[in-house]
Amino acid sequence: MISEQFIIENDDYYGDFDLKLTMESGQTSQPPWLLDKNKYYEVLEFENHDVLVEISQESLNDDLVVNCFSEREVDVEKIRKKLFYIFDLEYDITCVYDFLDDNKELNDVYQFNKGLRLFKAQFPYECIISSICSANNSIKRWTKSVTDIKKVYGEEKIFNNKKYYLFPKEESFVSIPDNDEGLKRFGVGYRSSYMLNSTKLILSEPDYHKTIKKLSYSESFKKITELEGVGPKVADCILLYGYNKHEAYPVDVWINRITSYIYFEGYKSSNKKIMEFAQDKFGNYSGYVQLYLFNYARLSGLTEKLKAIK
């Protein structure tokens, strides 16, 4: 087993980064990576070559210590590049800070979100299944479902005498039976048929994921909602976390309430109106504003305040 170590310093990217906050923020790209003794583990795939990555950080903006393990020679630059993509470290987040500062309604939001970044999917397909599974579901339940699917149907990888799993490819996933002995045993309920039928549609179109990535946000939104079980909120989750479309603004019941409270004097608005408002008001910052507003509401007490409003 070959091992390599490298460091990602705060000066290597613009703005803040908190690994733990980002990893455990409930983003629907994938379940959090395996956590063991304050270190996170995940197998990254590189052109049929797998690398186990161990990543840790003491606290906000401290060095990220990355250890890599592989049967073949490790290309540190490729691993570094992929980690920068997954944790959105390639993005100049100081632009988001400036945008928040320029909008008086959002001035307090940043202090509750220092270091929170997008947690993007290594595999867009895993994000599609995770996001479908998350609909009308708790974070705890959908992350367990997706994790269990990986363990049973994903490809097993062994590093340092421990087992790890890659999320199953579409070709493997589509063969899972749609019954209580198959997909339904993972607690996904009615979503099982959505997952399987969407997988069939993806498989029917060559280069599906490449096509989505190339399309504009509006075009990709229209196309992704053709998948079964993918409404507007799930579509925006998929586009944000699976395809790096920062314009997406996933609207669930809480984002609707939070946005209505801040911008519409608490008057209830339709999800469609909230989405259209976000596109116009936030533009390319929509994804981060949504992520930050949700975390801000949870930590500031706004969520509890909104619960009391009937």
PDB file of C-alpha atoms in Angstrom:
ATOM      1  CA  MET A   1       0.000   0.000   0.000  1.00  0.00           C
ATOM      2  CA  ILE A   2       1.390   3.381  -1.065  1.00  0.00           C
ATOM      3  CA  SER A   3       0.666   6.409   1.115  1.00  0.00           C
ATOM      4  CA  GLU A   4       1.160  10.120   0.594  1.00  0.00           C
ATOM      5  CA  GLN A   5       0.410  13.177   2.710  1.00  0.00           C
ATOM      6  CA  PHE A   6      -0.164  16.786   1.726  1.00  0.00           C
ATOM      7  CA  ILE A   7      -1.476  19.923   3.379  1.00  0.00           C
ATOM      8  CA  ILE A   8      -4.077  22.416   2.185  1.00  0.00           C
ATOM      9  CA  GLU A   9      -3.475  25.734   3.912  1.00  0.00           C
ATOM     10  CA  ASN A  10      -5.971  28.550   4.350  1.00  0.00           C
ATOM     11  CA  ASP A  11      -3.872  30.720   2.033  1.00  0.00           C
ATOM     12  CA  ASP A  12      -4.469  28.203  -0.757  1.00  0.00           C
ATOM     13  CA  TYR A  13      -8.097  29.327  -1.200  1.00  0.00           C
ATOM     14  CA  TYR A  14     -10.160  32.491  -0.730  1.00  0.00           C
ATOM     15  CA  GLY A  15     -12.283  32.856   2.391  1.00  0.00           C
ATOM     16  CA  ASP A  16     -13.041  30.474   5.231  1.00  0.00           C
ATOM     17  CA  PHE A  17     -13.475  26.730   5.487  1.00  0.00           C
ATOM     18  CA  ASP A  18     -14.756  24.558   8.311  1.00  0.00           C
ATOM     19  CA  LEU A  19     -14.581  20.877   7.368  1.00  0.00           C
ATOM     20  CA  LYS A  20     -16.831  19.585  10.168  1.00  0.00           C
ATOM     21  CA  LEU A  21     -19.509  22.239   9.667  1.00  0.00           C
ATOM     22  CA  THR A  22     -19.563  21.601   5.926  1.00  0.00           C
ATOM     23  CA  MET A  23     -19.532  17.814   6.197  1.00  0.00           C
ATOM     24  CA  GLU A  24     -22.354  17.677   8.736  1.00  0.00           C
ATOM     25  CA  SER A  25     -24.621  20.398   7.331  1.00  0.00           C
ATOM     26  CA  GLY A  26     -27.140  17.981   5.802  1.00  0.00           C
ATOM     27  CA  GLN A  27     -26.489  18.850   2.168  1.00  0.00           C
ATOM     28  CA  THR A  28     -28.101  16.253  -0.089  1.00  0.00           C
ATOM     29  CA  SER A  29     -25.087  15.530  -2.274  1.00  0.00           C
ATOM     30  CA  GLN A  30     -24.284  12.383  -0.280  1.00  0.00           C
ATOM     31  CA  PRO A  31     -24.105  11.177   3.321  1.00  0.00           C
ATOM     32  CA  PRO A  32     -21.232  12.597   5.377  1.00  0.00           C
ATOM     33  CA  TRP A  33     -17.954  10.765   4.884  1.00  0.00           C
ATOM     34  CA  LEU A  34     -17.019   8.078   7.411  1.00  0.00           C
ATOM     35  CA  LEU A  35     -15.862   9.738  10.637  1.00  0.00           C
ATOM     36  CA  ASP A  36     -13.310   8.031  12.896  1.00  0.00           C
ATOM     37  CA  LYS A  37     -11.310   9.787  15.607  1.00  0.00           C
ATOM     38  CA  ASN A  38     -11.914  13.274  14.145  1.00  0.00           C
ATOM     39  CA  LYS A  39     -10.813  12.186  10.674  1.00  0.00           C
ATOM     40  CA  TYR A  40     -13.084  11.772   7.656  1.00  0.00           C
ATOM     41  CA  TYR A  41     -12.604   8.951   5.151  1.00  0.00           C
ATOM     42  CA  GLU A  42     -13.863   8.429   1.603  1.00  0.00           C
ATOM     43  CA  VAL A  43     -12.779   6.469  -1.460  1.00  0.00           C
ATOM     44  CA  LEU A  44     -12.233   8.719  -4.468  1.00  0.00           C
ATOM     45  CA  GLU A  45     -12.287   7.261  -7.970  1.00  0.00           C
ATOM     46  CA  PHE A  46      -9.782   8.268 -10.639  1.00  0.00           C
ATOM     47  CA  GLU A  47     -10.200   6.611 -14.052  1.00  0.00           C
ATOM     48  CA  ASN A  48     -10.696   3.133 -12.611  1.00  0.00           C
ATOM     49  CA  HIS A  49      -8.064   3.821  -9.972  1.00  0.00           C
ATOM     50  CA  ASP A  50      -9.256   4.183  -6.380  1.00  0.00           C
ATOM     51  CA  VAL A  51      -7.681   6.189  -3.585  1.00  0.00           C
ATOM     52  CA  LEU A  52      -8.692   6.234   0.072  1.00  0.00           C
ATOM     53  CA  VAL A  53      -8.562   9.804   1.349  1.00  0.00           C
ATOM     54  CA  GLU A  54      -8.258  10.656   5.029  1.00  0.00           C
ATOM     55  CA  ILE A  55      -8.866  14.336   5.774  1.00  0.00           C
ATOM     56  CA  SER A  56      -8.842  16.234   9.052  1.00  0.00           C
ATOM     57  CA  GLN A  57      -8.878  19.783  10.382  1.00  0.00           C
ATOM     58  CA  GLU A  58      -8.506  21.009  13.954  1.00  0.00           C
ATOM     59  CA  SER A  59     -10.864  23.974  13.641  1.00  0.00           C
ATOM     60  CA  LEU A  60     -12.017  26.782  11.343  1.00  0.00           C
ATOM     61  CA  ASN A  61      -9.335  27.756   8.787  1.00  0.00           C
ATOM     62  CA  ASP A  62      -6.689  25.455  10.253  1.00  0.00           C
ATOM     63  CA  ASP A  63      -4.626  23.380   7.843  1.00  0.00           C
ATOM     64  CA  LEU A  64      -6.376  20.480   6.157  1.00  0.00           C
ATOM     65  CA  VAL A  65      -4.215  17.397   6.601  1.00  0.00           C
ATOM     66  CA  VAL A  66      -4.777  14.899   3.788  1.00  0.00           C
ATOM     67  CA  ASN A  67      -3.451  11.348   3.787  1.00  0.00           C
ATOM     68  CA  CYS A  68      -3.929   9.185   0.688  1.00  0.00           C
ATOM     69  CA  PHE A  69      -3.697   5.407   0.362  1.00  0.00           C
ATOM     70  CA  SER A  70      -3.572   3.428  -2.871  1.00  0.00           C
ATOM     71  CA  GLU A  71      -2.261   0.256  -4.447  1.00  0.00           C
ATOM     72  CA  ARG A  72      -0.776   2.377  -7.224  1.00  0.00           C
ATOM     73  CA  GLU A  73       1.242   5.555  -7.334  1.00  0.00           C
ATOM     74  CA  VAL A  74      -0.728   8.492  -5.946  1.00  0.00           C
ATOM     75  CA  ASP A  75      -1.162  11.602  -8.075  1.00  0.00           C
ATOM     76  CA  VAL A  76      -1.374  14.233  -5.347  1.00  0.00           C
ATOM     77  CA  GLU A  77      -2.375  17.028  -7.706  1.00  0.00           C
ATOM     78  CA  LYS A  78      -5.400  15.097  -9.018  1.00  0.00           C
ATOM     79  CA  ILE A  79      -6.542  14.342  -5.483  1.00  0.00           C
ATOM     80  CA  ARG A  80      -6.034  17.935  -4.427  1.00  0.00           C
ATOM     81  CA  LYS A  81      -8.038  19.140  -7.439  1.00  0.00           C
ATOM     82  CA  LYS A  82     -10.925  16.790  -6.659  1.00  0.00           C
ATOM     83  CA  LEU A  83     -11.016  17.835  -3.007  1.00  0.00           C
ATOM     84  CA  PHE A  84     -11.065  21.484  -4.070  1.00  0.00           C
ATOM     85  CA  TYR A  85     -14.093  20.677  -6.231  1.00  0.00           C
ATOM     86  CA  ILE A  86     -15.975  18.621  -3.623  1.00  0.00           C
ATOM     87  CA  PHE A  87     -15.574  21.251  -0.892  1.00  0.00           C
ATOM     88  CA  ASP A  88     -15.911  24.177  -3.314  1.00  0.00           C
ATOM     89  CA  LEU A  89     -12.483  25.523  -2.359  1.00  0.00           C
ATOM     90  CA  GLU A  90     -11.980  26.577  -5.974  1.00  0.00           C
ATOM     91  CA  TYR A  91     -14.723  29.169  -5.447  1.00  0.00           C
ATOM     92  CA  ASP A  92     -13.904  32.652  -4.141  1.00  0.00           C
ATOM     93  CA  ILE A  93     -16.377  32.718  -1.281  1.00  0.00           C
ATOM     94  CA  THR A  94     -15.389  36.258  -0.306  1.00  0.00           C
ATOM     95  CA  CYS A  95     -17.714  37.339  -3.136  1.00  0.00           C
ATOM     96  CA  VAL A  96     -20.574  35.799  -1.155  1.00  0.00           C
ATOM     97  CA  TYR A  97     -19.485  37.726   1.940  1.00  0.00           C
ATOM     98  CA  ASP A  98     -19.514  40.965  -0.043  1.00  0.00           C
ATOM     99  CA  PHE A  99     -22.964  40.181  -1.418  1.00  0.00           C
ATOM    100  CA  LEU A 100     -24.295  39.546   2.097  1.00  0.00           C
ATOM    101  CA  ASP A 101     -22.775  42.823   3.302  1.00  0.00           C
ATOM    102  CA  ASP A 102     -24.428  44.715   0.451  1.00  0.00           C
ATOM    103  CA  ASN A 103     -27.887  43.408   1.389  1.00  0.00           C
ATOM    104  CA  LYS A 104     -29.063  44.736   4.750  1.00  0.00           C
ATOM    105  CA  GLU A 105     -31.532  41.874   5.239  1.00  0.00           C
ATOM    106  CA  LEU A 106     -28.612  39.422   5.175  1.00  0.00           C
ATOM    107  CA  ASN A 107     -26.032  41.306   7.249  1.00  0.00           C
ATOM    108  CA  ASP A 108     -26.296  38.935  10.236  1.00  0.00           C
ATOM    109  CA  VAL A 109     -26.211  35.732   8.215  1.00  0.00           C
ATOM    110  CA  TYR A 110     -22.460  35.384   7.776  1.00  0.00           C
ATOM    111  CA  GLN A 111     -21.578  35.208  11.474  1.00  0.00           C
ATOM    112  CA  PHE A 112     -23.490  31.916  11.789  1.00  0.00           C
ATOM    113  CA  ASN A 113     -21.891  30.385   8.682  1.00  0.00           C
ATOM    114  CA  LYS A 114     -18.163  30.964   8.949  1.00  0.00           C
ATOM    115  CA  GLY A 115     -16.457  28.221   6.977  1.00  0.00           C
ATOM    116  CA  LEU A 116     -19.617  26.614   5.588  1.00  0.00           C
ATOM    117  CA  ARG A 117     -19.163  25.676   1.939  1.00  0.00           C
ATOM    118  CA  LEU A 118     -20.956  23.542  -0.592  1.00  0.00           C
ATOM    119  CA  PHE A 119     -20.383  19.807  -0.124  1.00  0.00           C
ATOM    120  CA  LYS A 120     -20.596  18.578  -3.713  1.00  0.00           C
ATOM    121  CA  ALA A 121     -20.986  15.031  -4.971  1.00  0.00           C
ATOM    122  CA  GLN A 122     -18.115  13.018  -6.348  1.00  0.00           C
ATOM    123  CA  PHE A 123     -20.716  11.204  -8.476  1.00  0.00           C
ATOM    124  CA  PRO A 124     -23.711  13.236  -9.764  1.00  0.00           C
ATOM    125  CA  TYR A 125     -25.762  10.044  -9.808  1.00  0.00           C
ATOM    126  CA  GLU A 126     -25.290   9.530  -6.062  1.00  0.00           C
ATOM    127  CA  CYS A 127     -26.563  13.077  -5.565  1.00  0.00           C
ATOM    128  CA  ILE A 128     -29.652  12.308  -7.668  1.00  0.00           C
ATOM    129  CA  ILE A 129     -30.524   9.275  -5.542  1.00  0.00           C
ATOM    130  CA  SER A 130     -29.671  11.069  -2.278  1.00  0.00           C
ATOM    131  CA  SER A 131     -31.809  14.064  -3.208  1.00  0.00           C
ATOM    132  CA  ILE A 132     -34.783  11.928  -4.258  1.00  0.00           C
ATOM    133  CA  CYS A 133     -34.410  10.010  -1.001  1.00  0.00           C
ATOM    134  CA  SER A 134     -34.313  13.256   1.017  1.00  0.00           C
ATOM    135  CA  ALA A 135     -37.730  14.464  -0.178  1.00  0.00           C
ATOM    136  CA  ASN A 136     -40.144  14.660   2.789  1.00  0.00           C
ATOM    137  CA  ASN A 137     -37.566  12.828   4.850  1.00  0.00           C
ATOM    138  CA  SER A 138     -35.307  13.603   7.799  1.00  0.00           C
ATOM    139  CA  ILE A 139     -31.553  14.014   7.360  1.00  0.00           C
ATOM    140  CA  LYS A 140     -30.936  11.081   9.694  1.00  0.00           C
ATOM    141  CA  ARG A 141     -33.232   8.743   7.742  1.00  0.00           C
ATOM    142  CA  TRP A 142     -32.119   9.545   4.203  1.00  0.00           C
ATOM    143  CA  THR A 143     -28.411   9.457   5.060  1.00  0.00           C
ATOM    144  CA  LYS A 144     -28.869   6.023   6.669  1.00  0.00           C
ATOM    145  CA  SER A 145     -30.804   4.761   3.639  1.00  0.00           C
ATOM    146  CA  VAL A 146     -28.161   5.890   1.153  1.00  0.00           C
ATOM    147  CA  THR A 147     -25.305   4.623   3.345  1.00  0.00           C
ATOM    148  CA  ASP A 148     -26.955   1.200   3.642  1.00  0.00           C
ATOM    149  CA  ILE A 149     -27.542   1.021  -0.120  1.00  0.00           C
ATOM    150  CA  LYS A 150     -23.808   1.659  -0.636  1.00  0.00           C
ATOM    151  CA  LYS A 151     -22.849  -1.103   1.795  1.00  0.00           C
ATOM    152  CA  VAL A 152     -25.109  -3.722   0.215  1.00  0.00           C
ATOM    153  CA  TYR A 153     -24.960  -2.864  -3.495  1.00  0.00           C
ATOM    154  CA  GLY A 154     -21.878  -0.687  -3.841  1.00  0.00           C
ATOM    155  CA  GLU A 155     -18.470  -1.908  -4.926  1.00  0.00           C
ATOM    156  CA  GLU A 156     -16.392  -2.968  -1.924  1.00  0.00           C
ATOM    157  CA  LYS A 157     -12.889  -1.546  -1.526  1.00  0.00           C
ATOM    158  CA  ILE A 158     -10.376  -2.649   1.103  1.00  0.00           C
ATOM    159  CA  PHE A 159      -7.710  -0.294   2.419  1.00  0.00           C
ATOM    160  CA  ASN A 160      -5.559  -1.006   5.461  1.00  0.00           C
ATOM    161  CA  ASN A 161      -7.719  -4.057   6.232  1.00  0.00           C
ATOM    162  CA  LYS A 162     -10.925  -1.998   6.441  1.00  0.00           C
ATOM    163  CA  LYS A 163     -13.913  -2.101   4.091  1.00  0.00           C
ATOM    164  CA  TYR A 164     -15.186   0.951   2.224  1.00  0.00           C
ATOM    165  CA  TYR A 165     -17.858   1.230  -0.450  1.00  0.00           C
ATOM    166  CA  LEU A 166     -18.442   3.225  -3.612  1.00  0.00           C
ATOM    167  CA  PHE A 167     -22.001   4.189  -4.463  1.00  0.00           C
ATOM    168  CA  PRO A 168     -23.356   1.726  -7.075  1.00  0.00           C
ATOM    169  CA  LYS A 169     -23.242   2.800 -10.704  1.00  0.00           C
ATOM    170  CA  GLU A 170     -26.502   3.186 -12.605  1.00  0.00           C
ATOM    171  CA  GLU A 171     -26.052  -0.191 -14.319  1.00  0.00           C
ATOM    172  CA  SER A 172     -25.896  -1.955 -10.940  1.00  0.00           C
ATOM    173  CA  PHE A 173     -28.544   0.143  -9.211  1.00  0.00           C
ATOM    174  CA  VAL A 174     -31.197  -0.496 -11.857  1.00  0.00           C
ATOM    175  CA  SER A 175     -31.036  -4.246 -11.170  1.00  0.00           C
ATOM    176  CA  ILE A 176     -32.072  -3.849  -7.513  1.00  0.00           C
ATOM    177  CA  PRO A 177     -35.568  -5.359  -7.034  1.00  0.00           C
ATOM    178  CA  ASP A 178     -38.334  -2.880  -6.249  1.00  0.00           C
ATOM    179  CA  ASN A 179     -39.694  -4.794  -3.268  1.00  0.00           C
ATOM    180  CA  ASP A 180     -39.255  -5.348   0.473  1.00  0.00           C
ATOM    181  CA  GLU A 181     -36.298  -7.673  -0.143  1.00  0.00           C
ATOM    182  CA  GLY A 182     -34.681  -5.142  -2.477  1.00  0.00           C
ATOM    183  CA  LEU A 183     -34.688  -1.364  -2.456  1.00  0.00           C
ATOM    184  CA  LYS A 184     -37.614  -0.939  -0.053  1.00  0.00           C
ATOM    185  CA  ARG A 185     -35.731  -2.662   2.761  1.00  0.00           C
ATOM    186  CA  PHE A 186     -33.605   0.471   3.071  1.00  0.00           C
ATOM    187  CA  GLY A 187     -36.563   2.524   4.257  1.00  0.00           C
ATOM    188  CA  VAL A 188     -37.007   4.536   1.055  1.00  0.00           C
ATOM    189  CA  GLY A 189     -40.702   3.632   0.752  1.00  0.00           C
ATOM    190  CA  TYR A 190     -42.546   4.978  -2.291  1.00  0.00           C
ATOM    191  CA  ARG A 191     -39.331   6.657  -3.458  1.00  0.00           C
ATOM    192  CA  SER A 192     -37.948   3.305  -4.628  1.00  0.00           C
ATOM    193  CA  SER A 193     -39.873   3.416  -7.904  1.00  0.00           C
ATOM    194  CA  TYR A 194     -38.794   7.037  -8.434  1.00  0.00           C
ATOM    195  CA  MET A 195     -35.155   6.038  -8.008  1.00  0.00           C
ATOM    196  CA  LEU A 196     -35.360   3.055 -10.336  1.00  0.00           C
ATOM    197  CA  ASN A 197     -37.414   4.752 -13.067  1.00  0.00           C
ATOM    198  CA  SER A 198     -35.135   7.796 -12.997  1.00  0.00           C
ATOM    199  CA  THR A 199     -32.119   5.504 -13.306  1.00  0.00           C
ATOM    200  CA  LYS A 200     -33.653   3.861 -16.376  1.00  0.00           C
ATOM    201  CA  LEU A 201     -34.173   7.272 -17.964  1.00  0.00           C
ATOM    202  CA  ILE A 202     -30.574   8.275 -17.249  1.00  0.00           C
ATOM    203  CA  LEU A 203     -29.298   5.030 -18.762  1.00  0.00           C
ATOM    204  CA  SER A 204     -31.414   5.576 -21.879  1.00  0.00           C
ATOM    205  CA  GLU A 205     -29.466   8.722 -22.760  1.00  0.00           C
ATOM    206  CA  PRO A 206     -25.735   8.503 -23.534  1.00  0.00           C
ATOM    207  CA  ASP A 207     -23.610  11.085 -21.676  1.00  0.00           C
ATOM    208  CA  TYR A 208     -26.562  12.182 -19.546  1.00  0.00           C
ATOM    209  CA  HIS A 209     -24.422  13.769 -16.832  1.00  0.00           C
ATOM    210  CA  LYS A 210     -22.147  15.555 -19.304  1.00  0.00           C
ATOM    211  CA  THR A 211     -25.216  16.991 -21.019  1.00  0.00           C
ATOM    212  CA  ILE A 212     -26.612  18.386 -17.753  1.00  0.00           C
ATOM    213  CA  LYS A 213     -23.266  19.983 -16.892  1.00  0.00           C
ATOM    214  CA  LYS A 214     -23.087  21.754 -20.254  1.00  0.00           C
ATOM    215  CA  LEU A 215     -26.624  23.156 -20.144  1.00  0.00           C
ATOM    216  CA  SER A 216     -27.498  26.521 -18.642  1.00  0.00           C
ATOM    217  CA  TYR A 217     -29.209  26.514 -15.253  1.00  0.00           C
ATOM    218  CA  SER A 218     -32.702  27.017 -16.703  1.00  0.00           C
ATOM    219  CA  GLU A 219     -32.183  24.354 -19.376  1.00  0.00           C
ATOM    220  CA  SER A 220     -30.721  21.858 -16.911  1.00  0.00           C
ATOM    221  CA  PHE A 221     -33.590  22.521 -14.469  1.00  0.00           C
ATOM    222  CA  LYS A 222     -36.132  21.677 -17.155  1.00  0.00           C
ATOM    223  CA  LYS A 223     -34.268  18.518 -18.099  1.00  0.00           C
ATOM    224  CA  ILE A 224     -33.630  17.244 -14.573  1.00  0.00           C
ATOM    225  CA  THR A 225     -37.322  17.582 -13.654  1.00  0.00           C
ATOM    226  CA  GLU A 226     -38.062  14.970 -16.313  1.00  0.00           C
ATOM    227  CA  LEU A 227     -36.753  12.416 -13.816  1.00  0.00           C
ATOM    228  CA  GLU A 228     -39.466  10.710 -11.799  1.00  0.00           C
ATOM    229  CA  GLY A 229     -39.846  12.032  -8.265  1.00  0.00           C
ATOM    230  CA  VAL A 230     -37.861  15.174  -9.059  1.00  0.00           C
ATOM    231  CA  GLY A 231     -39.894  18.269  -8.340  1.00  0.00           C
ATOM    232  CA  PRO A 232     -38.513  21.821  -8.190  1.00  0.00           C
ATOM    233  CA  LYS A 233     -36.899  21.537  -4.746  1.00  0.00           C
ATOM    234  CA  VAL A 234     -35.213  18.200  -5.447  1.00  0.00           C
ATOM    235  CA  ALA A 235     -34.149  19.438  -8.885  1.00  0.00           C
ATOM    236  CA  ASP A 236     -32.389  22.438  -7.373  1.00  0.00           C
ATOM    237  CA  CYS A 237     -30.649  20.215  -4.800  1.00  0.00           C
ATOM    238  CA  ILE A 238     -29.392  17.989  -7.602  1.00  0.00           C
ATOM    239  CA  LEU A 239     -28.230  20.912  -9.738  1.00  0.00           C
ATOM    240  CA  LEU A 240     -26.480  22.634  -6.833  1.00  0.00           C
ATOM    241  CA  TYR A 241     -24.718  19.664  -5.255  1.00  0.00           C
ATOM    242  CA  GLY A 242     -24.461  17.309  -8.211  1.00  0.00           C
ATOM    243  CA  TYR A 243     -23.677  19.662 -11.088  1.00  0.00           C
ATOM    244  CA  ASN A 244     -22.259  22.802  -9.442  1.00  0.00           C
ATOM    245  CA  LYS A 245     -25.067  25.128 -10.585  1.00  0.00           C
ATOM    246  CA  HIS A 246     -24.731  27.925  -8.018  1.00  0.00           C
ATOM    247  CA  GLU A 247     -27.917  29.607  -9.270  1.00  0.00           C
ATOM    248  CA  ALA A 248     -30.076  26.859  -7.726  1.00  0.00           C
ATOM    249  CA  TYR A 249     -32.190  27.813  -4.691  1.00  0.00           C
ATOM    250  CA  PRO A 250     -33.831  24.674  -3.231  1.00  0.00           C
ATOM    251  CA  VAL A 251     -37.125  25.673  -1.609  1.00  0.00           C
ATOM    252  CA  ASP A 252     -38.641  23.413   1.032  1.00  0.00           C
ATOM    253  CA  VAL A 253     -41.162  24.403   3.705  1.00  0.00           C
ATOM    254  CA  TRP A 254     -38.473  25.984   5.891  1.00  0.00           C
ATOM    255  CA  ILE A 255     -36.727  27.971   3.183  1.00  0.00           C
ATOM    256  CA  ASN A 256     -40.166  29.190   2.108  1.00  0.00           C
ATOM    257  CA  ARG A 257     -40.931  30.372   5.650  1.00  0.00           C
ATOM    258  CA  ILE A 258     -37.477  31.913   6.165  1.00  0.00           C
ATOM    259  CA  THR A 259     -37.484  33.764   2.840  1.00  0.00           C
ATOM    260  CA  SER A 260     -41.086  34.923   3.337  1.00  0.00           C
ATOM    261  CA  TYR A 261     -40.260  36.176   6.835  1.00  0.00           C
ATOM    262  CA  ILE A 262     -37.228  38.149   5.703  1.00  0.00           C
ATOM    263  CA  TYR A 263     -38.505  39.525   2.399  1.00  0.00           C
ATOM    264  CA  PHE A 264     -42.312  39.320   2.374  1.00  0.00           C
ATOM    265  CA  GLU A 265     -43.180  40.460   5.901  1.00  0.00           C
ATOM    266  CA  GLY A 266     -44.086  36.903   6.810  1.00  0.00           C
ATOM    267  CA  TYR A 267     -46.826  36.569   4.219  1.00  0.00           C
ATOM    268  CA  LYS A 268     -46.896  33.056   2.802  1.00  0.00           C
ATOM    269  CA  SER A 269     -45.730  32.813  -0.810  1.00  0.00           C
ATOM    270  CA  SER A 270     -45.730  29.905  -3.221  1.00  0.00           C
ATOM    271  CA  ASN A 271     -42.502  27.956  -3.689  1.00  0.00           C
ATOM    272  CA  LYS A 272     -42.522  29.034  -7.338  1.00  0.00           C
ATOM    273  CA  LYS A 273     -42.669  32.689  -6.338  1.00  0.00           C
ATOM    274  CA  ILE A 274     -39.842  32.196  -3.829  1.00  0.00           C
ATOM    275  CA  MET A 275     -37.694  30.502  -6.488  1.00  0.00           C
ATOM    276  CA  GLU A 276     -38.328  33.265  -9.012  1.00  0.00           C
ATOM    277  CA  PHE A 277     -37.568  35.899  -6.372  1.00  0.00           C
ATOM    278  CA  ALA A 278     -34.280  34.189  -5.493  1.00  0.00           C
ATOM    279  CA  GLN A 279     -33.202  34.017  -9.137  1.00  0.00           C
ATOM    280  CA  ASP A 280     -33.795  37.730  -9.512  1.00  0.00           C
ATOM    281  CA  LYS A 281     -32.487  38.843  -6.101  1.00  0.00           C
ATOM    282  CA  PHE A 282     -29.553  36.497  -5.503  1.00  0.00           C
ATOM    283  CA  GLY A 283     -28.553  35.321  -8.988  1.00  0.00           C
ATOM    284  CA  ASN A 284     -25.360  33.258  -8.936  1.00  0.00           C
ATOM    285  CA  TYR A 285     -25.249  33.516  -5.139  1.00  0.00           C
ATOM    286  CA  SER A 286     -28.594  31.743  -4.719  1.00  0.00           C
ATOM    287  CA  GLY A 287     -27.128  28.392  -3.683  1.00  0.00           C
ATOM    288  CA  TYR A 288     -24.993  29.870  -0.946  1.00  0.00           C
ATOM    289  CA  VAL A 289     -27.712  32.219   0.280  1.00  0.00           C
ATOM    290  CA  GLN A 290     -30.080  29.251   0.636  1.00  0.00           C
ATOM    291  CA  LEU A 291     -27.463  27.172   2.443  1.00  0.00           C
ATOM    292  CA  TYR A 292     -26.558  30.038   4.750  1.00  0.00           C
ATOM    293  CA  LEU A 293     -30.159  31.066   5.468  1.00  0.00           C
ATOM    294  CA  PHE A 294     -31.101  27.558   6.545  1.00  0.00           C
ATOM    295  CA  ASN A 295     -28.119  27.282   8.892  1.00  0.00           C
ATOM    296  CA  TYR A 296     -28.619  30.847  10.152  1.00  0.00           C
ATOM    297  CA  ALA A 297     -32.280  30.194  10.979  1.00  0.00           C
ATOM    298  CA  ARG A 298     -31.402  27.003  12.830  1.00  0.00           C
ATOM    299  CA  LEU A 299     -28.588  28.525  14.924  1.00  0.00           C
ATOM    300  CA  SER A 300     -30.052  31.995  15.526  1.00  0.00           C
ATOM    301  CA  GLY A 301     -33.381  30.768  16.870  1.00  0.00           C
ATOM    302  CA  LEU A 302     -35.361  31.977  13.857  1.00  0.00           C
ATOM    303  CA  THR A 303     -36.585  28.437  13.135  1.00  0.00           C
ATOM    304  CA  GLU A 304     -38.138  28.178  16.604  1.00  0.00           C
ATOM    305  CA  LYS A 305     -39.689  31.606  16.172  1.00  0.00           C
ATOM    306  CA  LEU A 306     -41.220  30.588  12.848  1.00  0.00           C
ATOM    307  CA  LYS A 307     -42.594  27.388  14.384  1.00  0.00           C
ATOM    308  CA  ALA A 308     -44.597  29.506  16.813  1.00  0.00           C
ATOM    309  CA  ILE A 309     -46.148  31.537  14.005  1.00  0.00           C
ATOM    310  CA  LYS A 310     -49.342  29.942  12.753  1.00  0.00           C
TER     311      LYS A 310
END
